């Protein structure tokens, strides 16, 4: 039995509409506290107590959507350069899945840019990322990621939910469900999306931050660059703050009257949700207002307030982290370099390098890096083989960069083979990565489960091992 | 351990409440425990079995394993290895092992020990046993209406509990109206019901509701969740596909109470039925509702595997209440499904004609489709076809009639004129460019402009950038209104002109196929031109460059037809730099000072279908062909070379015709000869009338064609080979090939030597001997009326599912559903209305839901059904309720899906194409939520907020959460603000003269009762405060009440309306308003 089921079993009349009845509990906190709706109505998480000592309290996932090339970012392959233009040895590729290169001749395509050693640790990073190089001693480079899905849509789905079938909760939803958030005035799981130039802009789907079979309370709330920062956060035009407040007070007063008559605890939950909605209305504008950030900080990130850029989102991520949001996911798009990788990779590097490094530096200066996990990576990597002057999708080996929250700094872990094709040394699956991230958050990935379709469903499906060597 | 014991009580209510009173029952008491804690390693799946020990079969569990231990010795717990191990104190040896993170409570251990002591009797899993109609228990109680009550009350009596009294009439009519129709009752309906003193008042009410269209709409909605009906493809570009006629089929099926067996067969195999009707073919769209992908670079075989697996999962959840999907990778861990069963079921669908990579544009998009013209449309279509045929014949005849000498002279002449540049379009250099609605238009004549465009190369597309003089380029920027008119003037200088050309110029920075500023296409609805202050110039013929897949309704002639609802448009992927030529009815003579003004109108229903970049051109020739930018490209080489781009306007002859004309006549292919003849006819003034006539007819046909609904259907073809894929690895071709078959333990199809097909599958699903279909259906329906199934695991009646609280009732209902015998007059087999009618007629359903301390203590989750339970209505019902109360709801049955308001930029993360959302207009804004276009990857946010499933996967039940986003939605979403304002208008018009009466009236409308004094005070106070504010801020009052497209009442002062809107809004936001009690 899961702890939440236990708590639920001990409960009063609850609202359980289906097989996921175990999840009805969040609606009942007010009742557990003596029938009063009060300010402590927030979801505390089901992993309580924690399974492991908690190293990290929150996650900022800088999700580079489209599939960044590991060969022009974090995985230096001089041998591939030497074989540039020659046929890819068949021993690497026979029987392997490929995407757009189906039926085409496979030619080695050398790294398009040089690598340099950075920091005291001497980590090898592509010369296009000097700022990340500047924080090389704080980051851990993983060169041995692999995944199962070679097309964007399913690859995004598995990277986010651990499974290719839709309907599963995303990692942010699991973590919010497991741990709750430290804020009551903002959603506990926030998604920011930016795009730039220099690559095919692949679509992403709301499934990637969906709560799946968990209640929508745990879904990622996407902040928007245009219009309302959060959908429906703005008071209707002409109404004004005071009448919005008066209206919510009236609605809550009416609902309390109903509660007095019917004693249905769901009514009190409704009251507290309206209160929280009002607090969100007050806190979101303050959150997104960057005018009080010092010029030096804006400069460090390369952010212009209101431009919706990756840099602005990195700064916003720090502000969300400060306010107690549990899981912050930044999508930066158009990394899909089927062609023109040489021309385009520098554009993507310019868009992300400085802001990523600034975020790590900023968190460190504020003493938050130790308990904040920062992740930089996408849904897969790219082929060592050419596709014209670009690279195709690749799943057998690619790179992630992680920092903070209990990850070792100044370290490179795992390796692909000499041509950057397959992860051969300490390969890390998507599930392993999820397991490791959850471990740092104090969660045993095998124990945070919900009964779904007869299984104890979990983020890591049926596998996943914590990667201890990269942890402090 | 106390908490754990309670948890068990919760999971197995029956066991907990009755434990000790009677012998241990394997299915009820033991199987749930063993399934959850033992079967993963000691169950059906051989590949994960530990120590060779299998506990789900008695025969296996009672014989010694290879290591010599006997798991179970019936009657002797102390000798049974499992008892020793579960009571083991040493944690390293205790079962279940620590790594499983499963623990047994002391109570559970004792139950297992007792069961072994009592002889370890096994039973087949309840759900797989045949459905036998149980005897109805004898219970005498005045409240009993039908057998449902006997089953429920017998159990209550055993528990020492009493059923609750019937709810009051107001609650009853609200409840049953919400449950059957998804709408609240109107105040008048409530009043009539309350006044109806006849004994059968409730029965009449139920029958009225069951015969309504709203009933069909509500029931269809649940079915559409289950079969994952949506309007878009679900993967990647997530483009719209035509499937709504299937939704209407489902609507009609519920409206007409189509027997469920027929309903089943038609969906699975309508296309295979002898002399299949159109309706049956439409039903077969069911097999096409899975997500499909158009992502380039996907491996078709992989996606065919995905589509097939999706179908098995869906069928299994919807009809069988089973998780057969788990057997895709391995034998099922808890139920007797083998991996082979999964693939044998998948093999039924191997005949569905489809491709792995599914094209999402053009005439062949999405594969097999069926056109559904009305009688009138069919008639009109055949008339047009005949006229087009005649018109083409006339043209051909006229061409044939021309002499060879004339033709030869023409050929020579046109080539010479082309080479001399006489056919070239001459770009015009605008002297001014303005817009009506605020778009900034910037002219680049000699000024250099930046351009970013994709160029086709051998490796796909390459992004190019250029910085060079614009040559009359006009670039739109700044404000981006939904509709816009561009007004451009230029001085052509001296000349006599035959045609006006418009070149639309692509740029990567533009969202709509890099051509339009918003929508996925531009739509130029009309073009007109004037000279000086004179009259409009008359155009006779509009021709555009060839473009593959152009929507037939967007033909060029639509820009000169005087109809602003039609337009020329190019959408994603159809052409790069499309060019349109508008032939002047009379040549236009200009002198050096003549000013020409051209207006480009964009008035379509698509938002921002406005051209982003364009040039205007004139031609003097008879006639210059509107060659488009893409086929006009001369592309020399890649890097280092000067790639030279020719622009459309530099050519006036189709490249292919040019090529053909340069060949000697005997070297020309038939195709080339045809091209030449066609161009001859097009460019010859003597053919003008025939050309115009034909273009008009073809345009009319295109528009008509676009109005004829289409639907995806199943088309059977030679079945693909289906293999068992180990661990679902689609690349593994080594395993056994399977034929269509149903899961082995559930029986075998008798088709003789014939290979079974989908029709056999459909027949098997609804064979009265199939135990799962009726149980799964009845259990799912029950949930709609009580908030929870008789087994709460709607999606899983298997070993891991919940033992039903009232199995005999479930079976009685299943039997009654398959073949009614209780009050069977006027019913038929598989009668859905009879089933639902029986449920809602029962006293059990009609009980009050009001709090009761004894029940709170004894049965907090109301699983014994000693009372009803309140719950929030579903997402669509939240929407429909607000619209219904306000009076906005449009009562129209079926038809194409509609697009309610949606927040700006909500679809920004989508691509292929980039797009902007175009909301519907007029009545379509106020249709029931059922009709909202279901965009799978970005479902309408309001639906998502209230827990509607995305329908990417089958969803047989919804969760119902309670979140701040729901509060924000109901408070601030424009549709709810508009509903509040329209409701306020009604309150002011009909609610009486003073605020107290108005509040009372409004309360009646929304929740069918008078407010209490306190409630009235709360709202009166809100009204007073609002009125004070709005009286001093009329502009705010106007702003607050101007949300939405519906007309604002003119005869009301803005402050009065705004103040009453706050009252209406508060009422629409009440928990009670969105709760069915």
mmCIF file of N, CA and C in Angstrom, chain A residues 6 9 13-19 97-100 102 149 151-154 165-166 200-204 206-207 216 232 234 236-239 244 255 258 264 266-267 270 273-274 281 333 339 388 447 451 454 456, chain B residues 3 6 10 36 101-102 234 236 291 295 297-299 302-303 306 313 459 730 783 787-788 792 800 849 860-862 867-868 870-871 908-909 911 937-938 947 952-953 961-962 964 966 972 1009 1029 1040 1065 1069 1071-1072:
data_model
loop_
_atom_site.group_PDB
_atom_site.id
_atom_site.type_symbol
_atom_site.label_atom_id
_atom_site.label_comp_id
_atom_site.label_asym_id
_atom_site.label_seq_id
_atom_site.Cartn_x
_atom_site.Cartn_y
_atom_site.Cartn_z
ATOM 1 N N UNK A 6 -3.010 4.867 2.354
ATOM 2 C CA UNK A 6 -3.213 4.684 3.780
ATOM 3 C C UNK A 6 -3.927 5.894 4.361
ATOM 4 N N UNK A 9 -7.398 5.925 3.232
ATOM 5 C CA UNK A 9 -8.251 4.920 3.851
ATOM 6 C C UNK A 9 -8.761 5.393 5.197
ATOM 7 N N UNK A 13 -15.479 10.962 4.350
ATOM 8 C CA UNK A 13 -16.133 10.790 3.067
ATOM 9 C C UNK A 13 -15.345 11.482 1.963
ATOM 10 N N UNK A 14 -14.994 10.772 1.002
ATOM 11 C CA UNK A 14 -14.111 11.340 -0.002
ATOM 12 C C UNK A 14 -14.734 11.254 -1.370
ATOM 13 N N UNK A 15 -14.025 11.849 -2.225
ATOM 14 C CA UNK A 15 -14.532 11.928 -3.573
ATOM 15 C C UNK A 15 -13.635 11.111 -4.481
ATOM 16 N N UNK A 16 -14.093 9.955 -4.847
ATOM 17 C CA UNK A 16 -13.252 9.023 -5.577
ATOM 18 C C UNK A 16 -14.032 8.534 -6.774
ATOM 19 N N UNK A 17 -13.716 9.075 -7.867
ATOM 20 C CA UNK A 17 -14.571 8.747 -9.008
ATOM 21 C C UNK A 17 -14.115 7.520 -9.755
ATOM 22 N N UNK A 18 -12.895 7.102 -9.567
ATOM 23 C CA UNK A 18 -12.473 5.982 -10.410
ATOM 24 C C UNK A 18 -11.344 5.235 -9.756
ATOM 25 N N UNK A 19 -10.683 4.440 -10.552
ATOM 26 C CA UNK A 19 -9.630 3.595 -10.031
ATOM 27 C C UNK A 19 -8.495 4.384 -9.440
ATOM 28 N N UNK A 97 18.751 1.291 -35.875
ATOM 29 C CA UNK A 97 17.653 2.103 -36.378
ATOM 30 C C UNK A 97 18.164 3.462 -36.836
ATOM 31 N N UNK A 98 17.735 3.909 -37.984
ATOM 32 C CA UNK A 98 18.042 5.271 -38.411
ATOM 33 C C UNK A 98 16.768 5.949 -38.887
ATOM 34 N N UNK A 99 16.834 7.247 -39.006
ATOM 35 C CA UNK A 99 15.617 7.995 -39.327
ATOM 36 C C UNK A 99 15.619 8.405 -40.801
ATOM 37 N N UNK A 100 15.996 9.645 -41.078
ATOM 38 C CA UNK A 100 15.886 10.119 -42.459
ATOM 39 C C UNK A 100 16.979 9.562 -43.370
ATOM 40 N N UNK A 102 17.483 6.555 -43.900
ATOM 41 C CA UNK A 102 17.092 5.233 -44.366
ATOM 42 C C UNK A 102 17.448 5.074 -45.831
ATOM 43 N N UNK A 149 13.629 6.105 -28.689
ATOM 44 C CA UNK A 149 12.740 6.589 -29.746
ATOM 45 C C UNK A 149 13.452 7.578 -30.656
ATOM 46 N N UNK A 151 12.098 9.386 -33.325
ATOM 47 C CA UNK A 151 11.363 10.540 -33.859
ATOM 48 C C UNK A 151 11.036 11.487 -32.723
ATOM 49 N N UNK A 152 10.914 12.754 -33.064
ATOM 50 C CA UNK A 152 10.795 13.763 -32.012
ATOM 51 C C UNK A 152 9.657 13.478 -31.044
ATOM 52 N N UNK A 153 8.478 13.263 -31.612
ATOM 53 C CA UNK A 153 7.295 13.205 -30.758
ATOM 54 C C UNK A 153 7.401 12.104 -29.694
ATOM 55 N N UNK A 154 7.625 10.839 -30.101
ATOM 56 C CA UNK A 154 7.750 9.813 -29.060
ATOM 57 C C UNK A 154 8.999 9.977 -28.197
ATOM 58 N N UNK A 165 3.829 5.769 -24.539
ATOM 59 C CA UNK A 165 2.381 5.910 -24.667
ATOM 60 C C UNK A 165 1.918 7.170 -23.965
ATOM 61 N N UNK A 166 1.037 7.924 -24.590
ATOM 62 C CA UNK A 166 0.495 9.105 -23.915
ATOM 63 C C UNK A 166 -0.331 8.672 -22.706
ATOM 64 N N UNK A 200 15.463 23.672 -37.734
ATOM 65 C CA UNK A 200 14.048 23.396 -37.952
ATOM 66 C C UNK A 200 13.325 23.461 -36.622
ATOM 67 N N UNK A 201 12.213 24.133 -36.605
ATOM 68 C CA UNK A 201 11.497 24.261 -35.349
ATOM 69 C C UNK A 201 10.479 23.141 -35.225
ATOM 70 N N UNK A 202 10.853 22.106 -34.545
ATOM 71 C CA UNK A 202 9.940 20.976 -34.364
ATOM 72 C C UNK A 202 8.856 21.338 -33.359
ATOM 73 N N UNK A 203 7.668 20.792 -33.568
ATOM 74 C CA UNK A 203 6.609 21.060 -32.589
ATOM 75 C C UNK A 203 6.882 20.330 -31.278
ATOM 76 N N UNK A 204 6.330 20.839 -30.214
ATOM 77 C CA UNK A 204 6.289 20.085 -28.969
ATOM 78 C C UNK A 204 4.819 19.974 -28.570
ATOM 79 N N UNK A 206 1.705 19.394 -25.467
ATOM 80 C CA UNK A 206 1.376 19.620 -24.052
ATOM 81 C C UNK A 206 1.514 18.335 -23.245
ATOM 82 N N UNK A 207 1.461 17.201 -23.940
ATOM 83 C CA UNK A 207 1.694 15.908 -23.292
ATOM 84 C C UNK A 207 2.998 15.919 -22.493
ATOM 85 N N UNK A 216 -5.248 17.005 -12.686
ATOM 86 C CA UNK A 216 -4.647 18.130 -13.409
ATOM 87 C C UNK A 216 -3.947 19.102 -12.467
ATOM 88 N N UNK A 232 -5.691 32.690 -18.393
ATOM 89 C CA UNK A 232 -6.831 33.160 -17.601
ATOM 90 C C UNK A 232 -6.404 33.785 -16.260
ATOM 91 N N UNK A 234 -5.503 36.921 -15.921
ATOM 92 C CA UNK A 234 -5.883 38.322 -15.844
ATOM 93 C C UNK A 234 -7.362 38.497 -15.503
ATOM 94 N N UNK A 236 -10.894 40.060 -15.761
ATOM 95 C CA UNK A 236 -11.557 40.582 -16.965
ATOM 96 C C UNK A 236 -11.397 42.103 -17.074
ATOM 97 N N UNK A 237 -11.285 42.559 -18.309
ATOM 98 C CA UNK A 237 -11.040 43.988 -18.485
ATOM 99 C C UNK A 237 -12.208 44.809 -17.922
ATOM 100 N N UNK A 238 -11.821 45.909 -17.316
ATOM 101 C CA UNK A 238 -12.839 46.797 -16.757
ATOM 102 C C UNK A 238 -13.261 46.446 -15.335
ATOM 103 N N UNK A 239 -12.971 45.225 -14.884
ATOM 104 C CA UNK A 239 -13.477 44.837 -13.568
ATOM 105 C C UNK A 239 -12.617 45.411 -12.439
ATOM 106 N N UNK A 244 -12.691 42.194 -8.371
ATOM 107 C CA UNK A 244 -12.309 40.781 -8.484
ATOM 108 C C UNK A 244 -12.240 40.191 -7.080
ATOM 109 N N UNK A 255 -20.171 29.691 -1.082
ATOM 110 C CA UNK A 255 -19.779 28.284 -0.966
ATOM 111 C C UNK A 255 -19.746 27.839 0.495
ATOM 112 N N UNK A 258 -23.107 26.894 1.518
ATOM 113 C CA UNK A 258 -23.429 25.560 1.027
ATOM 114 C C UNK A 258 -22.800 24.488 1.897
ATOM 115 N N UNK A 264 -20.278 18.873 2.590
ATOM 116 C CA UNK A 264 -19.458 18.173 1.610
ATOM 117 C C UNK A 264 -18.076 18.832 1.607
ATOM 118 N N UNK A 266 -15.639 18.716 -0.259
ATOM 119 C CA UNK A 266 -15.173 19.195 -1.558
ATOM 120 C C UNK A 266 -15.459 20.697 -1.705
ATOM 121 N N UNK A 267 -16.494 21.162 -1.044
ATOM 122 C CA UNK A 267 -16.847 22.586 -1.134
ATOM 123 C C UNK A 267 -15.755 23.433 -0.490
ATOM 124 N N UNK A 270 -12.927 23.751 -2.743
ATOM 125 C CA UNK A 270 -13.221 24.753 -3.780
ATOM 126 C C UNK A 270 -12.906 26.155 -3.237
ATOM 127 N N UNK A 273 -9.253 26.757 -3.276
ATOM 128 C CA UNK A 273 -8.721 26.915 -4.633
ATOM 129 C C UNK A 273 -8.972 28.333 -5.159
ATOM 130 N N UNK A 274 -10.118 28.893 -4.799
ATOM 131 C CA UNK A 274 -10.388 30.274 -5.212
ATOM 132 C C UNK A 274 -9.441 31.232 -4.500
ATOM 133 N N UNK A 281 -3.064 35.371 -8.926
ATOM 134 C CA UNK A 281 -3.281 36.595 -9.707
ATOM 135 C C UNK A 281 -2.408 37.724 -9.201
ATOM 136 N N UNK A 333 13.776 25.659 -28.455
ATOM 137 C CA UNK A 333 13.475 24.825 -29.623
ATOM 138 C C UNK A 333 14.458 25.016 -30.770
ATOM 139 N N UNK A 339 20.242 19.874 -41.692
ATOM 140 C CA UNK A 339 21.130 20.494 -42.679
ATOM 141 C C UNK A 339 21.760 21.732 -42.062
ATOM 142 N N UNK A 388 23.677 15.325 -45.877
ATOM 143 C CA UNK A 388 24.088 16.555 -46.559
ATOM 144 C C UNK A 388 25.101 17.249 -45.674
ATOM 145 N N UNK A 447 9.514 3.416 -5.538
ATOM 146 C CA UNK A 447 8.466 3.462 -4.520
ATOM 147 C C UNK A 447 7.455 4.583 -4.739
ATOM 148 N N UNK A 451 -1.233 3.053 -8.721
ATOM 149 C CA UNK A 451 -1.852 1.913 -9.401
ATOM 150 C C UNK A 451 -2.576 2.419 -10.642
ATOM 151 N N UNK A 454 -3.711 -1.735 -13.408
ATOM 152 C CA UNK A 454 -3.265 -2.936 -12.728
ATOM 153 C C UNK A 454 -1.795 -2.945 -12.356
ATOM 154 N N UNK A 456 1.801 -1.060 -10.807
ATOM 155 C CA UNK A 456 2.288 0.023 -9.964
ATOM 156 C C UNK A 456 3.069 0.950 -10.894
ATOM 157 N N UNK B 3 -3.309 1.618 10.482
ATOM 158 C CA UNK B 3 -3.551 2.328 9.216
ATOM 159 C C UNK B 3 -3.617 1.365 8.046
ATOM 160 N N UNK B 6 -6.817 -0.407 7.741
ATOM 161 C CA UNK B 6 -7.871 0.440 7.176
ATOM 162 C C UNK B 6 -7.700 0.514 5.662
ATOM 163 N N UNK B 10 -10.234 -0.532 2.711
ATOM 164 C CA UNK B 10 -10.615 0.318 1.603
ATOM 165 C C UNK B 10 -10.483 -0.411 0.279
ATOM 166 N N UNK B 36 -1.434 -8.620 -6.114
ATOM 167 C CA UNK B 36 -0.621 -7.420 -5.906
ATOM 168 C C UNK B 36 0.760 -7.752 -5.350
ATOM 169 N N UNK B 101 9.023 -3.710 -2.480
ATOM 170 C CA UNK B 101 8.330 -2.596 -1.831
ATOM 171 C C UNK B 101 6.852 -2.885 -1.631
ATOM 172 N N UNK B 102 6.578 -4.134 -1.273
ATOM 173 C CA UNK B 102 5.200 -4.528 -0.988
ATOM 174 C C UNK B 102 5.203 -5.166 0.395
ATOM 175 N N UNK B 234 -2.693 13.828 -33.769
ATOM 176 C CA UNK B 234 -2.096 13.451 -32.495
ATOM 177 C C UNK B 234 -0.582 13.435 -32.415
ATOM 178 N N UNK B 236 3.220 14.859 -33.726
ATOM 179 C CA UNK B 236 4.025 15.807 -34.487
ATOM 180 C C UNK B 236 3.239 17.039 -34.927
ATOM 181 N N UNK B 291 -3.890 7.678 -33.131
ATOM 182 C CA UNK B 291 -2.971 8.745 -33.547
ATOM 183 C C UNK B 291 -2.150 8.244 -34.732
ATOM 184 N N UNK B 295 5.502 12.612 -39.456
ATOM 185 C CA UNK B 295 6.849 13.124 -39.225
ATOM 186 C C UNK B 295 7.822 12.503 -40.208
ATOM 187 N N UNK B 297 11.036 10.988 -41.867
ATOM 188 C CA UNK B 297 12.110 10.221 -41.259
ATOM 189 C C UNK B 297 11.632 9.148 -40.308
ATOM 190 N N UNK B 298 10.333 9.001 -40.152
ATOM 191 C CA UNK B 298 9.900 7.898 -39.310
ATOM 192 C C UNK B 298 10.016 6.605 -40.110
ATOM 193 N N UNK B 299 10.183 5.496 -39.410
ATOM 194 C CA UNK B 299 10.247 4.213 -40.090
ATOM 195 C C UNK B 299 8.841 3.633 -40.122
ATOM 196 N N UNK B 302 7.793 0.721 -37.909
ATOM 197 C CA UNK B 302 7.677 1.021 -36.483
ATOM 198 C C UNK B 302 6.297 1.607 -36.176
ATOM 199 N N UNK B 303 5.849 2.499 -37.057
ATOM 200 C CA UNK B 303 4.577 3.170 -36.780
ATOM 201 C C UNK B 303 3.383 2.266 -37.048
ATOM 202 N N UNK B 306 2.996 0.605 -33.929
ATOM 203 C CA UNK B 306 2.370 1.470 -32.925
ATOM 204 C C UNK B 306 0.852 1.544 -33.144
ATOM 205 N N UNK B 313 -4.984 -2.031 -27.466
ATOM 206 C CA UNK B 313 -5.175 -1.446 -26.133
ATOM 207 C C UNK B 313 -6.574 -0.870 -25.983
ATOM 208 N N UNK B 459 19.324 17.557 -50.645
ATOM 209 C CA UNK B 459 19.222 17.052 -49.271
ATOM 210 C C UNK B 459 18.030 17.622 -48.524
ATOM 211 N N UNK B 730 9.948 -3.964 -32.858
ATOM 212 C CA UNK B 730 9.399 -4.039 -34.213
ATOM 213 C C UNK B 730 10.446 -4.410 -35.248
ATOM 214 N N UNK B 783 -20.642 3.992 -13.209
ATOM 215 C CA UNK B 783 -19.810 5.091 -12.731
ATOM 216 C C UNK B 783 -20.442 6.450 -13.055
ATOM 217 N N UNK B 787 -20.691 7.984 -9.643
ATOM 218 C CA UNK B 787 -19.374 8.581 -9.443
ATOM 219 C C UNK B 787 -18.259 7.565 -9.295
ATOM 220 N N UNK B 788 -18.607 6.314 -9.209
ATOM 221 C CA UNK B 788 -17.595 5.277 -9.034
ATOM 222 C C UNK B 788 -18.202 3.973 -9.523
ATOM 223 N N UNK B 792 -14.228 -0.235 -8.901
ATOM 224 C CA UNK B 792 -13.778 1.132 -9.202
ATOM 225 C C UNK B 792 -12.741 1.167 -10.312
ATOM 226 N N UNK B 800 -5.762 -7.598 -11.041
ATOM 227 C CA UNK B 800 -5.328 -6.432 -10.285
ATOM 228 C C UNK B 800 -6.441 -5.406 -10.091
ATOM 229 N N UNK B 849 -28.102 12.580 -0.982
ATOM 230 C CA UNK B 849 -26.650 12.489 -0.784
ATOM 231 C C UNK B 849 -26.215 13.258 0.457
ATOM 232 N N UNK B 860 -17.370 5.699 4.491
ATOM 233 C CA UNK B 860 -17.109 7.090 4.088
ATOM 234 C C UNK B 860 -17.115 7.290 2.569
ATOM 235 N N UNK B 861 -16.827 6.247 1.839
ATOM 236 C CA UNK B 861 -16.782 6.422 0.383
ATOM 237 C C UNK B 861 -18.047 5.946 -0.310
ATOM 238 N N UNK B 862 -19.066 5.650 0.479
ATOM 239 C CA UNK B 862 -20.366 5.279 -0.075
ATOM 240 C C UNK B 862 -20.318 4.095 -1.022
ATOM 241 N N UNK B 867 -26.471 5.834 0.259
ATOM 242 C CA UNK B 867 -26.886 7.179 -0.164
ATOM 243 C C UNK B 867 -26.193 7.501 -1.490
ATOM 244 N N UNK B 868 -26.590 8.598 -2.088
ATOM 245 C CA UNK B 868 -25.932 9.078 -3.305
ATOM 246 C C UNK B 868 -24.735 9.920 -2.910
ATOM 247 N N UNK B 870 -22.339 13.502 -4.116
ATOM 248 C CA UNK B 870 -22.229 14.637 -5.030
ATOM 249 C C UNK B 870 -20.902 14.604 -5.778
ATOM 250 N N UNK B 871 -20.876 15.066 -7.004
ATOM 251 C CA UNK B 871 -19.593 15.259 -7.668
ATOM 252 C C UNK B 871 -19.650 16.377 -8.697
ATOM 253 N N UNK B 908 1.321 28.158 -30.053
ATOM 254 C CA UNK B 908 2.615 28.628 -30.560
ATOM 255 C C UNK B 908 3.681 27.544 -30.598
ATOM 256 N N UNK B 909 3.558 26.530 -29.756
ATOM 257 C CA UNK B 909 4.597 25.493 -29.751
ATOM 258 C C UNK B 909 4.381 24.454 -30.837
ATOM 259 N N UNK B 911 3.990 23.141 -34.846
ATOM 260 C CA UNK B 911 4.606 23.472 -36.130
ATOM 261 C C UNK B 911 4.196 22.438 -37.171
ATOM 262 N N UNK B 937 -2.677 17.429 -29.195
ATOM 263 C CA UNK B 937 -1.447 17.824 -28.494
ATOM 264 C C UNK B 937 -1.633 19.116 -27.712
ATOM 265 N N UNK B 938 -2.619 19.912 -28.081
ATOM 266 C CA UNK B 938 -2.949 21.098 -27.287
ATOM 267 C C UNK B 938 -4.466 21.210 -27.174
ATOM 268 N N UNK B 947 -10.078 18.535 -16.457
ATOM 269 C CA UNK B 947 -9.763 17.102 -16.501
ATOM 270 C C UNK B 947 -10.312 16.330 -17.695
ATOM 271 N N UNK B 952 -5.458 11.144 -26.649
ATOM 272 C CA UNK B 952 -4.330 10.563 -27.364
ATOM 273 C C UNK B 952 -4.377 9.054 -27.172
ATOM 274 N N UNK B 953 -4.812 8.664 -25.973
ATOM 275 C CA UNK B 953 -5.022 7.260 -25.658
ATOM 276 C C UNK B 953 -6.461 7.103 -25.210
ATOM 277 N N UNK B 961 -10.474 16.713 -10.549
ATOM 278 C CA UNK B 961 -9.698 17.436 -9.549
ATOM 279 C C UNK B 961 -10.333 18.792 -9.274
ATOM 280 N N UNK B 962 -9.734 19.494 -8.365
ATOM 281 C CA UNK B 962 -10.296 20.747 -7.883
ATOM 282 C C UNK B 962 -9.098 21.672 -7.714
ATOM 283 N N UNK B 964 -6.738 25.560 -8.542
ATOM 284 C CA UNK B 964 -6.845 27.007 -8.746
ATOM 285 C C UNK B 964 -6.982 27.382 -10.216
ATOM 286 N N UNK B 966 -8.815 25.922 -12.304
ATOM 287 C CA UNK B 966 -10.255 25.869 -12.587
ATOM 288 C C UNK B 966 -10.929 27.155 -12.120
ATOM 289 N N UNK B 972 -12.246 34.013 -15.265
ATOM 290 C CA UNK B 972 -11.652 34.958 -16.217
ATOM 291 C C UNK B 972 -11.720 34.558 -17.690
ATOM 292 N N UNK B 1009 -33.304 26.858 -7.080
ATOM 293 C CA UNK B 1009 -33.876 27.085 -5.748
ATOM 294 C C UNK B 1009 -33.762 28.572 -5.422
ATOM 295 N N UNK B 1029 -19.015 51.322 -8.066
ATOM 296 C CA UNK B 1029 -17.797 51.495 -8.849
ATOM 297 C C UNK B 1029 -18.116 51.812 -10.312
ATOM 298 N N UNK B 1040 -16.037 45.825 -19.331
ATOM 299 C CA UNK B 1040 -16.341 44.570 -18.648
ATOM 300 C C UNK B 1040 -17.482 43.821 -19.341
ATOM 301 N N UNK B 1065 -21.897 36.398 -12.513
ATOM 302 C CA UNK B 1065 -20.610 35.692 -12.547
ATOM 303 C C UNK B 1065 -20.382 34.937 -11.237
ATOM 304 N N UNK B 1069 -20.061 30.849 -10.738
ATOM 305 C CA UNK B 1069 -18.855 30.290 -10.122
ATOM 306 C C UNK B 1069 -19.136 29.467 -8.874
ATOM 307 N N UNK B 1071 -19.855 26.610 -6.351
ATOM 308 C CA UNK B 1071 -19.610 25.165 -6.363
ATOM 309 C C UNK B 1071 -20.890 24.406 -6.713
ATOM 310 N N UNK B 1072 -21.978 24.871 -6.163
ATOM 311 C CA UNK B 1072 -23.266 24.206 -6.395
ATOM 312 C C UNK B 1072 -23.636 24.189 -7.881
#
